[in-house]
Structures are given as structure tokens and as C-alpha cells.
Coordinates of C-alpha atoms in Angstrom, one line a residue:
X1 CA 13.3 -1.1 -24.5
X2 CA 13.0 -4.5 -26.2
X3 CA 16.4 -5.6 -27.7
X4 CA 16.7 -6.3 -31.4
X5 CA 15.8 -9.8 -32.2
X6 CA 13.3 -10.2 -29.4
X7 CA 10.2 -10.1 -31.6
X8 CA 9.2 -13.6 -30.4
X9 CA 9.4 -12.5 -26.8
X10 CA 7.4 -9.3 -27.6
X11 CA 4.7 -11.4 -29.2
X12 CA 4.6 -13.7 -26.2
X13 CA 4.2 -10.7 -23.9
X14 CA 1.3 -9.4 -26.0
X15 CA -0.4 -12.8 -25.9
X16 CA 0.0 -12.9 -22.2
X17 CA -1.5 -9.4 -21.9
X18 CA -4.4 -10.5 -24.0
X19 CA -5.1 -13.4 -21.7
X20 CA -5.0 -11.0 -18.7
X21 CA -7.9 -9.3 -20.5
X22 CA -7.3 -6.1 -22.4
X23 CA -8.1 -3.6 -21.2
X24 CA -7.8 -5.8 -18.1
X25 CA -11.3 -6.7 -17.1
X26 CA -11.1 -10.5 -17.8
X27 CA -8.8 -11.5 -15.1
X28 CA -10.3 -9.3 -12.4
X29 CA -13.9 -10.2 -13.4
X30 CA -13.0 -13.9 -13.5
X31 CA -11.5 -13.6 -10.0
X32 CA -14.6 -11.8 -8.7
X33 CA -16.8 -14.6 -10.1
X34 CA -14.6 -17.3 -8.4
X35 CA -14.6 -15.5 -5.1
X36 CA -18.3 -14.9 -4.9
X37 CA -20.0 -16.8 -2.1
X38 CA -16.8 -18.5 -0.7
X39 CA -15.2 -18.0 2.6
X40 CA -12.0 -19.6 1.4
X41 CA -8.8 -17.6 1.0
X42 CA -7.6 -16.6 -2.5
X43 CA -4.9 -19.2 -2.4
X44 CA -7.5 -22.0 -2.8
X45 CA -9.4 -20.6 -5.8
X46 CA -7.2 -17.9 -7.6
X47 CA -4.7 -20.4 -9.1
X48 CA -7.5 -22.2 -11.0
X49 CA -8.6 -18.9 -12.5
X50 CA -5.1 -18.2 -13.7
X51 CA -4.8 -21.7 -15.2
X52 CA -8.0 -21.3 -17.1
X53 CA -6.7 -18.1 -18.7
X54 CA -3.3 -19.6 -19.4
X55 CA -1.5 -17.5 -16.8
X56 CA 0.9 -18.3 -14.1
X57 CA -0.6 -18.6 -10.6
X58 CA 1.2 -15.5 -9.4
X59 CA -0.7 -13.4 -11.9
X60 CA -4.0 -14.2 -10.1
X61 CA -2.7 -14.4 -6.6
X62 CA -1.3 -10.9 -6.7
X63 CA -4.6 -9.0 -7.4
X64 CA -6.7 -11.6 -5.5
X65 CA -4.8 -10.8 -2.3
X66 CA -4.7 -7.1 -2.9
X67 CA -8.2 -5.8 -3.8
X68 CA -10.7 -5.6 -1.0
X69 CA -13.5 -7.1 -3.1
X70 CA -11.3 -10.2 -3.9
X71 CA -9.4 -10.7 -0.6
X72 CA -12.5 -10.4 1.7
X73 CA -14.3 -13.7 2.3
X74 CA -18.0 -13.8 1.4
X75 CA -20.9 -15.6 3.0
X76 CA -24.2 -16.1 1.2
X77 CA -25.1 -12.7 2.5
X78 CA -22.3 -10.1 2.3
X79 CA -22.6 -6.8 4.3
X80 CA -20.2 -3.9 3.6
X81 CA -20.3 -1.4 6.4
X82 CA -18.7 2.1 5.8
X83 CA -15.8 3.0 8.1
X84 CA -15.1 6.2 6.2
X85 CA -14.6 9.6 7.8
X86 CA -18.2 10.9 7.4
X87 CA -19.7 7.7 8.8
X88 CA -17.1 7.7 11.6
X89 CA -18.0 11.3 12.5
X90 CA -21.7 10.6 12.4
X91 CA -21.6 8.4 15.5
X92 CA -18.0 8.7 16.6
X93 CA -17.3 5.3 15.1
X94 CA -19.7 3.4 17.3
X95 CA -21.8 2.1 14.5
X96 CA -19.3 -0.6 13.4
X97 CA -19.3 -2.2 16.9
X98 CA -23.1 -2.0 16.9
X99 CA -23.3 -3.7 13.5
X100 CA -20.9 -6.5 14.6
X101 CA -23.0 -7.1 17.7
X102 CA -26.3 -7.1 15.7
X103 CA -25.1 -9.5 13.0
X104 CA -23.0 -11.7 15.3
X105 CA -19.9 -11.6 13.2
X106 CA -16.7 -9.6 13.4
X107 CA -15.5 -7.3 10.5
X108 CA -13.4 -9.3 8.1
X109 CA -15.0 -12.6 9.1
X110 CA -17.8 -15.0 8.1
X111 CA -20.3 -16.3 10.6
X112 CA -19.7 -20.0 11.6
X113 CA -22.7 -21.2 9.5
X114 CA -21.3 -19.4 6.4
X115 CA -24.4 -17.4 6.1
X116 CA -23.2 -13.8 6.7
X117 CA -19.9 -12.0 6.1
X118 CA -19.0 -8.5 7.2
X119 CA -16.5 -6.2 5.5
X120 CA -15.4 -2.7 6.3
X121 CA -15.2 -0.2 3.4
X122 CA -13.6 3.2 3.6
X123 CA -16.4 5.0 1.8
X124 CA -19.7 4.0 0.2
X125 CA -20.7 7.5 -1.1
X126 CA -23.6 8.0 1.4
X127 CA -21.7 10.6 3.4
X128 CA -24.7 12.9 3.5
X129 CA -26.8 10.3 5.4
X130 CA -24.4 8.2 7.3
X131 CA -23.6 5.8 8.8
X132 CA -24.1 3.5 5.9
X133 CA -23.8 -0.1 4.7
X134 CA -24.5 -2.2 1.7
X135 CA -26.5 -5.3 2.4
X136 CA -25.3 -7.2 -0.7
X137 CA -26.2 -4.3 -3.0
X138 CA -29.1 -2.8 -1.0
X139 CA -28.1 0.4 0.8
X140 CA -29.0 1.0 4.4
X141 CA -28.3 4.3 6.0
X142 CA -28.9 6.6 9.0
X143 CA -29.4 6.3 12.7
X144 CA -31.5 3.1 12.3
X145 CA -28.7 1.3 10.4
X146 CA -28.5 -1.7 12.7
X147 CA -32.3 -2.1 12.7
X148 CA -32.3 -2.1 8.9
X149 CA -29.6 -4.8 8.7
X150 CA -31.5 -6.9 11.3
X151 CA -34.8 -6.6 9.4
X152 CA -36.6 -4.6 12.0
X153 CA -36.7 -1.5 9.8
X154 CA -37.0 -1.0 6.1
X155 CA -33.8 -0.2 4.2
X156 CA -33.2 3.5 3.8
X157 CA -31.2 5.2 1.1
X158 CA -32.4 8.8 0.4
X159 CA -31.3 10.4 -2.8
X160 CA -28.5 13.0 -2.8
X161 CA -29.8 16.5 -2.0
X162 CA -28.5 18.9 -4.6
X163 CA -28.6 22.7 -5.0
X164 CA -26.9 25.3 -7.2
X165 CA -25.2 28.4 -5.8
X166 CA -24.0 29.8 -9.2
X167 CA -27.2 30.9 -10.9
X168 CA -26.1 29.0 -14.0
X169 CA -25.0 25.5 -13.2
X170 CA -22.3 23.8 -15.3
X171 CA -22.7 20.3 -13.8
X172 CA -26.3 20.1 -12.5
X173 CA -28.2 21.3 -15.5
X174 CA -29.9 18.0 -16.1
X175 CA -30.8 17.4 -12.4
X176 CA -32.0 20.9 -11.7
X177 CA -33.2 22.3 -15.0
X178 CA -34.0 19.2 -17.1
X179 CA -31.4 20.1 -19.8
X180 CA -31.3 17.5 -22.6
X181 CA -28.0 15.6 -23.0
X182 CA -26.1 15.0 -26.2
X183 CA -26.7 18.4 -27.7
X184 CA -23.1 19.2 -28.3
X185 CA -21.5 15.9 -29.5
X186 CA -23.4 15.3 -32.7
X187 CA -22.7 18.7 -34.2
X188 CA -19.1 18.7 -32.9
X189 CA -18.1 15.4 -34.4
X190 CA -20.0 16.2 -37.6
X191 CA -18.1 19.4 -38.0
X192 CA -14.9 17.4 -37.7
X193 CA -12.8 20.0 -35.8
X194 CA -11.1 18.4 -32.8
X195 CA -8.7 21.3 -32.6
X196 CA -11.6 23.6 -31.8
X197 CA -12.5 21.4 -28.8
X198 CA -8.9 21.6 -27.6
X199 CA -8.8 25.4 -28.0
X200 CA -12.0 25.9 -26.0
X201 CA -10.9 23.7 -23.2
X202 CA -7.6 25.5 -23.1
X203 CA -9.3 28.9 -23.0
X204 CA -11.6 27.7 -20.2
X205 CA -8.6 27.1 -17.9
X206 CA -10.3 23.9 -16.7
X207 CA -8.3 21.9 -14.2
X208 CA -8.7 18.3 -13.2
X209 CA -11.3 17.9 -10.4
X210 CA -9.9 14.6 -9.0
X211 CA -7.5 16.3 -6.7
X212 CA -4.3 17.0 -8.6
X213 CA -5.6 20.1 -10.4
X214 CA -3.6 19.6 -13.6
X215 CA -4.6 21.7 -16.6
X216 CA -6.9 19.5 -18.7
X217 CA -5.9 21.0 -22.1
X218 CA -2.2 20.4 -21.3
X219 CA -2.8 16.8 -20.5
X220 CA -4.7 16.3 -23.7
X221 CA -1.9 18.0 -25.7
X222 CA 0.7 15.8 -24.1
X223 CA -0.9 12.8 -25.6
X224 CA -0.2 14.3 -29.0
X225 CA -3.2 12.8 -30.9
X226 CA -1.0 9.7 -31.2
X227 CA -2.8 6.7 -32.9
X228 CA -4.0 4.2 -30.4
X229 CA -4.6 6.8 -27.6
X230 CA -7.1 5.8 -24.9
X231 CA -9.1 8.2 -22.7
X232 CA -10.1 6.9 -19.2
X233 CA -12.9 8.4 -17.2
X234 CA -11.8 7.9 -13.6
X235 CA -15.0 7.1 -11.5
X236 CA -13.0 5.6 -8.7
X237 CA -14.0 8.3 -6.3
X238 CA -12.7 6.9 -3.0
X239 CA -12.2 10.0 -0.8
X240 CA -14.4 9.6 2.3
X241 CA -16.6 12.7 2.3
X242 CA -17.1 13.0 -1.4
X243 CA -19.9 11.7 -3.5
X244 CA -19.9 14.1 -6.5
X245 CA -18.9 11.5 -9.0
X246 CA -21.5 9.1 -7.7
X247 CA -24.1 11.8 -8.2
X248 CA -23.0 12.5 -11.8
X249 CA -22.8 8.9 -12.8
X250 CA -26.2 8.0 -11.3
X251 CA -28.1 11.2 -12.2
X252 CA -26.3 12.5 -15.3
X253 CA -24.5 9.6 -16.9
X254 CA -25.1 11.0 -20.4
X255 CA -23.3 14.2 -19.5
X256 CA -20.3 12.2 -18.3
X257 CA -20.3 10.2 -21.6
X258 CA -20.7 13.3 -23.7
X259 CA -17.7 14.8 -22.0
X260 CA -15.7 11.5 -22.5
X261 CA -16.7 11.5 -26.2
X262 CA -15.5 15.1 -26.6
X263 CA -12.2 14.3 -24.8
X264 CA -11.6 11.3 -27.1
X265 CA -12.3 13.5 -30.2
X266 CA -9.9 16.1 -29.0
X267 CA -7.2 13.6 -28.2
X268 CA -7.7 11.5 -31.4
X269 CA -8.6 8.5 -29.2
X270 CA -10.8 5.7 -30.6
X271 CA -11.3 4.0 -27.3
X272 CA -12.8 5.3 -24.0
X273 CA -12.9 3.3 -20.7
X274 CA -15.0 4.2 -17.7
X275 CA -13.8 2.8 -14.4
X276 CA -16.6 2.8 -11.8
X277 CA -16.1 1.8 -8.1
X278 CA -17.7 -1.5 -7.2
X279 CA -18.9 0.3 -4.1
X280 CA -21.2 2.2 -6.4
X281 CA -23.5 -0.5 -7.8
X282 CA -26.2 1.8 -9.0
X283 CA -23.7 4.1 -10.7
X284 CA -22.2 1.1 -12.4
X285 CA -25.6 0.0 -13.7
X286 CA -26.6 3.5 -14.9
X287 CA -23.3 4.0 -16.7
X288 CA -23.7 0.6 -18.5
X289 CA -27.2 1.4 -19.5
X290 CA -26.2 4.9 -20.8
X291 CA -23.3 3.4 -22.9
X292 CA -25.7 0.8 -24.4
X293 CA -28.2 3.6 -25.3
X294 CA -25.4 5.8 -26.7
X295 CA -24.4 3.0 -29.1
X296 CA -28.1 2.6 -30.1
X297 CA -28.3 6.4 -30.8
X298 CA -25.2 6.5 -32.9
X299 CA -23.0 8.5 -30.4
X300 CA -20.5 5.6 -30.3
X301 CA -19.6 2.9 -32.8
X302 CA -17.5 2.4 -36.0
X303 CA -19.0 5.4 -37.8
X304 CA -20.2 8.0 -35.3
X305 CA -23.1 9.9 -36.7
X306 CA -22.2 8.8 -40.2
X307 CA -18.6 10.3 -40.0
X308 CA -15.3 8.6 -40.2
X309 CA -14.8 8.9 -36.5
X310 CA -14.8 5.6 -34.6
X311 CA -15.3 5.5 -30.9
X312 CA -15.7 2.4 -28.7
X313 CA -16.5 2.8 -25.0
X314 CA -16.8 0.3 -22.2
X315 CA -17.5 0.3 -18.5
X316 CA -15.2 -1.6 -16.1
X317 CA -15.9 -2.2 -12.4
X318 CA -13.3 -1.5 -9.8
X319 CA -12.4 -4.1 -7.2
X320 CA -11.9 -2.1 -4.1
X321 CA -8.8 0.0 -3.6
X322 CA -8.4 3.6 -2.6
X323 CA -4.9 4.1 -4.1
X324 CA -6.2 2.6 -7.4
X325 CA -7.8 6.0 -8.0
X326 CA -4.3 7.5 -8.7
X327 CA -3.9 7.4 -12.4
X328 CA -0.9 5.1 -12.7
X329 CA -2.4 2.7 -10.2
X330 CA -5.7 2.9 -12.0
X331 CA -4.0 1.9 -15.2
X332 CA -2.3 -1.0 -13.4
X333 CA -5.8 -2.1 -12.2
X334 CA -7.3 -2.0 -15.7
X335 CA -4.4 -4.2 -16.9
X336 CA -5.5 -6.8 -14.3
X337 CA -2.6 -6.1 -11.9
X338 CA -2.4 -4.9 -8.3
X339 CA -3.5 -1.2 -8.2
X340 CA -0.2 0.2 -7.1
X341 CA 1.3 3.5 -8.1
X342 CA 4.0 3.4 -10.7
X343 CA 7.1 5.6 -10.9
X344 CA 7.0 8.5 -13.5
X345 CA 8.3 9.0 -16.1
X346 CA 7.1 7.6 -18.4
X347 CA 3.9 9.5 -17.9
X348 CA 0.6 7.8 -18.9
X349 CA 0.2 10.3 -21.8
X350 CA 3.2 8.7 -23.4
X351 CA 3.0 5.2 -22.1
X352 CA -0.2 4.2 -20.3
X353 CA -2.8 1.4 -20.7
X354 CA -1.0 -1.6 -22.4
X355 CA 1.7 0.8 -23.5
X356 CA -0.7 3.2 -25.4
X357 CA -0.8 6.9 -24.7
X358 CA -3.5 7.3 -22.1
X359 CA -5.4 10.4 -20.8
X360 CA -7.0 9.9 -17.4
X361 CA -9.7 12.5 -16.5
X362 CA -11.9 12.5 -13.4
X363 CA -15.7 12.1 -14.0
X364 CA -16.5 15.6 -12.8
X365 CA -13.8 17.0 -15.0
X366 CA -15.3 15.4 -18.1
X367 CA -18.9 16.4 -17.1
X368 CA -17.8 20.1 -17.4
X369 CA -16.6 19.7 -21.0
X370 CA -20.1 19.8 -22.8
X371 CA -20.9 23.1 -21.1
X372 CA -17.6 24.6 -22.2
X373 CA -18.0 23.5 -25.8
X374 CA -21.6 24.7 -25.9
X375 CA -21.0 28.1 -24.2
X376 CA -17.3 28.8 -25.0
X377 CA -14.1 28.5 -23.0
X378 CA -14.0 32.3 -22.2
X379 CA -17.4 32.1 -20.6
X380 CA -16.2 29.3 -18.3
X381 CA -13.0 31.2 -17.5
X382 CA -15.1 34.1 -16.2
X383 CA -16.5 31.8 -13.5
X384 CA -14.5 31.3 -10.3
X385 CA -11.2 33.2 -9.9
X386 CA -8.6 34.4 -12.4
X387 CA -6.2 31.6 -11.3
X388 CA -8.8 28.8 -10.7
X389 CA -11.7 29.1 -13.1
X390 CA -15.0 27.3 -13.1
X391 CA -17.4 25.6 -10.7
X392 CA -17.0 22.7 -8.2
X393 CA -19.4 20.3 -6.7
X394 CA -18.9 20.5 -2.9
X395 CA -20.2 17.7 -0.8
X396 CA -21.4 18.3 2.8
X397 CA -21.5 15.4 5.3
X398 CA -24.3 14.2 7.5
X399 CA -23.3 16.4 10.5
X400 CA -24.4 19.5 8.6
X401 CA -27.9 20.8 9.1
X402 CA -28.4 20.7 5.3
X403 CA -26.1 18.0 3.9
X404 CA -25.8 17.5 0.2
X405 CA -24.0 18.4 -3.0
X406 CA -23.8 22.1 -3.9
X407 CA -22.4 23.5 -7.1
X408 CA -20.4 26.6 -6.3
X409 CA -17.9 28.8 -8.0
X410 CA -14.3 28.3 -7.1
X411 CA -13.3 31.1 -4.7
X412 CA -16.6 31.0 -2.8
X413 CA -15.7 31.8 0.9
X414 CA -15.7 28.7 3.0
X415 CA -17.8 30.2 5.8
X416 CA -20.6 30.8 3.2
X417 CA -20.6 27.1 2.3
X418 CA -20.5 25.9 5.9
X419 CA -22.9 28.4 7.5
X420 CA -25.2 29.6 4.8
X421 CA -25.5 26.7 2.4
X422 CA -24.9 23.9 5.0
X423 CA -26.8 25.7 7.8
X424 CA -24.1 25.0 10.4
X425 CA -24.2 21.7 12.3
X426 CA -27.2 19.6 13.2
X427 CA -29.0 20.0 16.6
X428 CA -27.1 23.1 17.4
X429 CA -23.8 21.2 17.7
X430 CA -20.5 23.0 17.8
X431 CA -18.0 22.5 15.1
X432 CA -14.7 21.1 16.5
X433 CA -12.9 20.5 13.2
X434 CA -13.6 20.5 9.5
X435 CA -11.9 18.0 7.2
X436 CA -11.5 19.4 3.7
X437 CA -10.5 17.5 0.5
X438 CA -10.5 13.9 1.7
X439 CA -9.0 11.9 4.5
X440 CA -5.5 13.2 3.7
X441 CA -6.6 16.6 2.6
X442 CA -6.4 18.5 5.9
X443 CA -8.3 19.8 8.8
X444 CA -9.4 23.3 9.7
X445 CA -10.4 24.5 13.1
X446 CA -13.6 26.7 13.5
X447 CA -11.4 29.8 13.8
X448 CA -9.5 29.0 10.5
X449 CA -12.4 28.9 8.0
X450 CA -11.9 32.4 6.5
X451 CA -10.5 31.2 3.3
X452 CA -11.8 30.9 -0.3
X453 CA -12.5 27.5 -1.8
X454 CA -9.5 27.4 -4.0
X455 CA -6.4 25.1 -4.1
X456 CA -4.1 28.0 -3.1
X457 CA -6.4 29.3 -0.4
X458 CA -6.8 26.0 1.3
X459 CA -3.1 25.2 0.9
X460 CA -2.2 28.3 2.8
X461 CA -4.0 26.8 5.8
X462 CA -2.5 23.3 5.4
X463 CA -5.6 21.8 3.8
X464 CA -6.3 20.7 0.2
X465 CA -9.2 21.1 -2.3
X466 CA -9.1 17.5 -3.4
X467 CA -12.6 16.3 -4.3
X468 CA -14.0 19.1 -2.1
X469 CA -15.7 16.9 0.4
X470 CA -16.4 18.7 3.7
X471 CA -16.7 16.4 6.7
X472 CA -17.7 18.1 10.0
X473 CA -16.6 16.8 13.4
X474 CA -18.5 18.0 16.4
X475 CA -17.5 17.9 20.0
X476 CA -18.7 14.3 20.5
X477 CA -15.6 12.9 18.7
X478 CA -12.6 12.6 21.0
X479 CA -9.6 14.3 19.3
X480 CA -7.4 11.2 19.9
X481 CA -9.9 9.0 18.2
X482 CA -9.9 11.4 15.2
X483 CA -6.1 11.1 15.1
X484 CA -6.3 7.3 15.3
X485 CA -8.9 7.3 12.5
X486 CA -6.5 9.0 10.1
X487 CA -3.9 6.4 10.8
X488 CA -6.4 3.6 10.5
X489 CA -7.3 4.8 7.0
X490 CA -3.7 5.2 6.0
X491 CA -2.7 1.7 7.2
X492 CA -5.7 0.1 5.6
X493 CA -5.4 1.8 2.2
X494 CA -1.7 2.0 1.6
X495 CA -1.0 0.0 -1.5
X496 CA 2.2 -1.5 -0.1
X497 CA 4.3 -0.7 -3.2
X498 CA 6.9 1.2 -1.1
X499 CA 8.2 0.5 2.3
X500 CA 8.1 4.0 3.7
X501 CA 4.3 4.1 3.3
X502 CA 3.6 0.4 3.9
X503 CA 5.6 0.2 7.2
X504 CA 5.2 3.8 8.2
X505 CA 1.4 3.9 8.1
X506 CA 1.2 0.8 10.3
X507 CA 3.8 2.2 12.7
X508 CA 1.8 5.5 12.9
X509 CA -1.3 3.5 13.8
X510 CA 0.5 1.7 16.5
X511 CA 1.8 4.9 18.0
X512 CA -1.6 6.6 17.8
X513 CA -3.4 3.7 19.3
X514 CA -0.9 3.6 22.2
X515 CA -1.4 7.3 22.8
X516 CA 2.3 8.0 22.2
X517 CA 2.9 11.7 22.7
X518 CA 4.7 13.8 20.1
X519 CA 8.5 13.3 20.1
X520 CA 11.5 12.2 18.1
X521 CA 9.9 9.0 16.8
X522 CA 6.9 10.9 15.4
X523 CA 9.3 13.4 13.8
X524 CA 11.4 10.6 12.2
X525 CA 8.2 8.9 10.9
X526 CA 6.9 12.1 9.4
X527 CA 10.1 12.8 7.6
X528 CA 10.3 9.3 6.1
X529 CA 6.7 9.3 4.9
X530 CA 6.9 12.8 3.4
X531 CA 10.3 12.4 1.7
X532 CA 10.5 8.8 0.7
X533 CA 7.0 7.7 -0.2
X534 CA 6.5 6.7 -3.9
X535 CA 3.2 8.7 -4.4
X536 CA 1.2 11.5 -2.9
X537 CA -0.7 9.1 -0.6
X538 CA 2.2 8.5 1.8
X539 CA 3.5 12.0 1.4
X540 CA 0.2 13.6 2.4
X541 CA -0.1 11.7 5.7
X542 CA 2.2 13.9 7.8
X543 CA 0.7 17.2 6.8
X544 CA -2.8 15.8 7.4
X545 CA -1.8 14.8 10.9
X546 CA -0.3 18.2 11.5
X547 CA -3.4 20.0 10.3
X548 CA -5.5 17.9 12.7
X549 CA -3.3 18.9 15.6
X550 CA -3.6 22.6 14.6
X551 CA -7.4 22.3 14.3
X552 CA -7.9 20.7 17.8
X553 CA -5.1 22.8 19.4
X554 CA -5.0 22.3 23.2
X555 CA -7.6 19.5 23.0
X556 CA -4.8 17.3 21.7
X557 CA -2.3 17.9 24.5
X558 CA 1.3 17.9 23.3
X559 CA 0.4 18.3 19.7
X560 CA -0.8 21.9 19.6
X561 CA 2.6 23.3 18.6

């Protein structure tokens, strides 16, 4: 709380915030421009960016040293190779070594001539056709990855295979049936009844699809239609194994924007922000094009469809951070700060982006809203299960015989998804373990798949729904390498805001790399991470490790208990 008589200090703070770039893009974008094409460390160029914006050097050095896009040196050619779980499982992690050898440069380095730089990324959203890399912004994927990067083979980036298993898709109507977008928003805003939108979403039982599963209508209600409210579409999909948001932003950007508009209307928000991962350059371009067209068609602007509703929407690019997908970390990122999780309360719905009430909804969540308003919340509630209604995009990784994105009803048996929709594994391979719900979601063994695709069902087996990405591991991946891979991800993506996670994830990687068997040190490490970490990232590491041990059983000697 600002003391009485401190108006001058408050005004100074707001001026500083403006220079950082409300809603935060100016500082990060300026840093990205300064970093492009230089192999120098942030300490050599970030202070000048801060000075140009009238900020202290620390304001720029913090984010410049934190975000992967800013901290990584760049040559004239910048290659980002995916080290995410699906790409790791595709070739048991060998592709990174092959790329380093082919390009003659180690990951995280620039070649001596300054020509080529190589950076590892935890997911590029090509989990269905891995391993993958971005050569500047040109995607290269599949078994001939190194040949594509060397110029011996043409670049390859097949589109995402999609299919519907519901008979009446909520999310894939445009892709599969050619449904026209923007059929709901004009009549809804013209009718001028935001409470009706709120009621239908409440009746639908829609829960957030980004992992937390919070009731959407409850989050909207918590913002209280307070003046100045902001709605953020979270397109920072970073879970290796999931590419549902990428599919929607590239193939159905108008559906996402219509859902965002309806959410803003229900929440009384005059501003919407869409945060898109920088690792999704095509999605970023498609969303920007769609926003520009929406303004031209009267869906956004100072007087939406000749009403007194004002709605301004902008697209912001992320800068490379997994934890920045968590809502408080995402808000910090939009404010031009390090993308670290913040303690709650206050909750974002009370005090979020630049102190304004802020509602953060995942892209897939928002894309469900137009169907709900068009068909009614009760119709949506009849889909799925009584406790978890609706449909979900499930993403199957490259190891499946039929990888791709499938829209299914929640409650669909997991064996149906794996065996019938996915066709089992490629080349007759045997499933060794199935990762569900992201890198820290959990693993299931082949004898533990008899569960429904629901939060409760998966939790009963030590897994999580998350983004519902399914990554299959076959027998070629050594179990100890899978264990080390979890800790590599945790150590690389910990935001560092709290010591238990920052230090604990690195210690876990050291122990896993050394082959240290289970014992008192592992037990102490697990307790500290689970009980003392600031956010769910650190708290989820121990149960993910335990689920991997259960899935592999006796193939991980000493861990099977």
C-alpha cells in the first residue's frame, strides 16, 4: 500500500512502468532487437537499451539474462534444435549430438567465424514429426533432420494431422468442417448482455485447458467487471508433447480471437492481450494477421459493431521461458520483467497486469467459448463426464503409428486413444512408458493405461491431464536416460525465483547423471522440492520422478518400490 503523501512517488513509478512498455512489450522487444545477430553477452548491449528507455541498467540486465531468446548468443544463422520430450523419445536423444557434429558448433555456442549459432529449445511444437529444429524461422523435422540443416535435403514441416472423435467438434469445426468464424460475437455484443455470456459459460462447466483446470466462469466472476480489467490469452504453450494451442493459433486464429472477445465482454474488459511463444513464428504471424483483419471488420476498436463497447487487442511475442506460461509469471513477462512466478495473494483477478484486474485464459479454453455461446452451456455440459465436461484436444507424439491432434470427449478411455486412435506405436515397437500431461505431468506403464482421460482418473495413477500431450517411449530409450531427461528439463527451465527449485533441480540432475541409487539424499531432495517450492513447477518434479519409476518398474533397479 502506498503511504499518504507519496503521490509523487506513485507518479514516478507509473512513468517508469510506461518506459518499460505497457503492457510490457517495449523493453523485451528492444532487447530482442539489440541481441539479434550478436554473439556478445547481454552485459555488453543490454545497458544501452535500458538507457535509451530511461531505465536503470538492472531493468534490462535481469530479463536479458533470463529469457532464452535474449541470453543465447546469435550468429548470422541461428538454429534452434528441440530437446523436448517427444524429440528426445524419437531418437533417444541422439539427434542433438548429430546436429552439433553436422553444424560444427556446440549447443549454446557460436561457430568461430560467427556464422552459425546453435541453441537447444525444450519444445518447438513439432512433437508429431520429431526430431525438429528451426533454422532461423524455417522448420526442419523428421529422420533427415541433419541433412536438412546441412542443405542435403529440402526442409520438411508437415502440417498437423487432425481428427475428430466426438461426432460434433467444439474446437476443430473450421479445420474439419469449414465453419465460418465470427458468427457469435456480432450478435452477442449488439444484444449487449454480458451476463448472458457469463451464465452460459457457468452452465457449461468449462474448466481451464492450460493445466490447472480452474472453473472459467469463477475466474471471470472474480474479476468483478472492474473498470480497467484485462483479459490475456495465454498462448505460451511450453509443455513438450503438446501442440494444441499451436494448431488453433495457426489454423483457427479467428476462433481464438472470438473467444477472447466474448471473454472480454463478459468480464467488462476493454483490453485483450495475446501472448504467443516466440518458438511459434507461424502462429505469431497468423494471430497478428487475424487481429488486423478483426479491426478492419469492426470486431475490435473504439465502437465495436456500432455499439458503445470498446475493445483493443494486441499480440505480444514471448521471449523463451517455460515457467512464464504460469499466469503470474506470464504477467511479469508482459510487464518486461523476468518471467518468475509471484506469490499469491493477491490473485491476478484482483491485481494483475500493471496492477489491473487480469483474467488469464489458455488459448484452447477461449476457443471453446464461441461454441458454448452458440449452442448453449447445457449442451456443452452434456459432453464429457458429469464432473469434467466438454472436449479436449489430445496430442500424440511421433512414436505413435498415427500421431496428430485428436478432439475427444473428456472421459474417453486412455487405451482407446493410444490403441485405436493412435494405432499403437510405429514399426510394431513395444510401449515402455507413456508420458501424460507434459514433462512434469507423470508417466504410466503399459499395464496402467486403463483410466479415463480426466483430471481425477489420471491423478489416481500419479499422472496429470495438463495440456493432454501423450508422449510414447519405446524400448530403445534406456530408463536411466529418461530419468536424467526429466531432471535436465527441470534444471534448464526452473525460473530460479526460489532456492528449493533452483538448487534442487540442479542437484537432482547431478544425482541422476551420476547414477546415484535411491536413498536418503533423494528422499530429502524430494521433500524439499515438494514442500518448499514457490510454484507448481518445483512441487511437481518429485511426483513425476516417482511416476517414471513406477512405469519402468524393475527396469530401473532400486527405484521400483
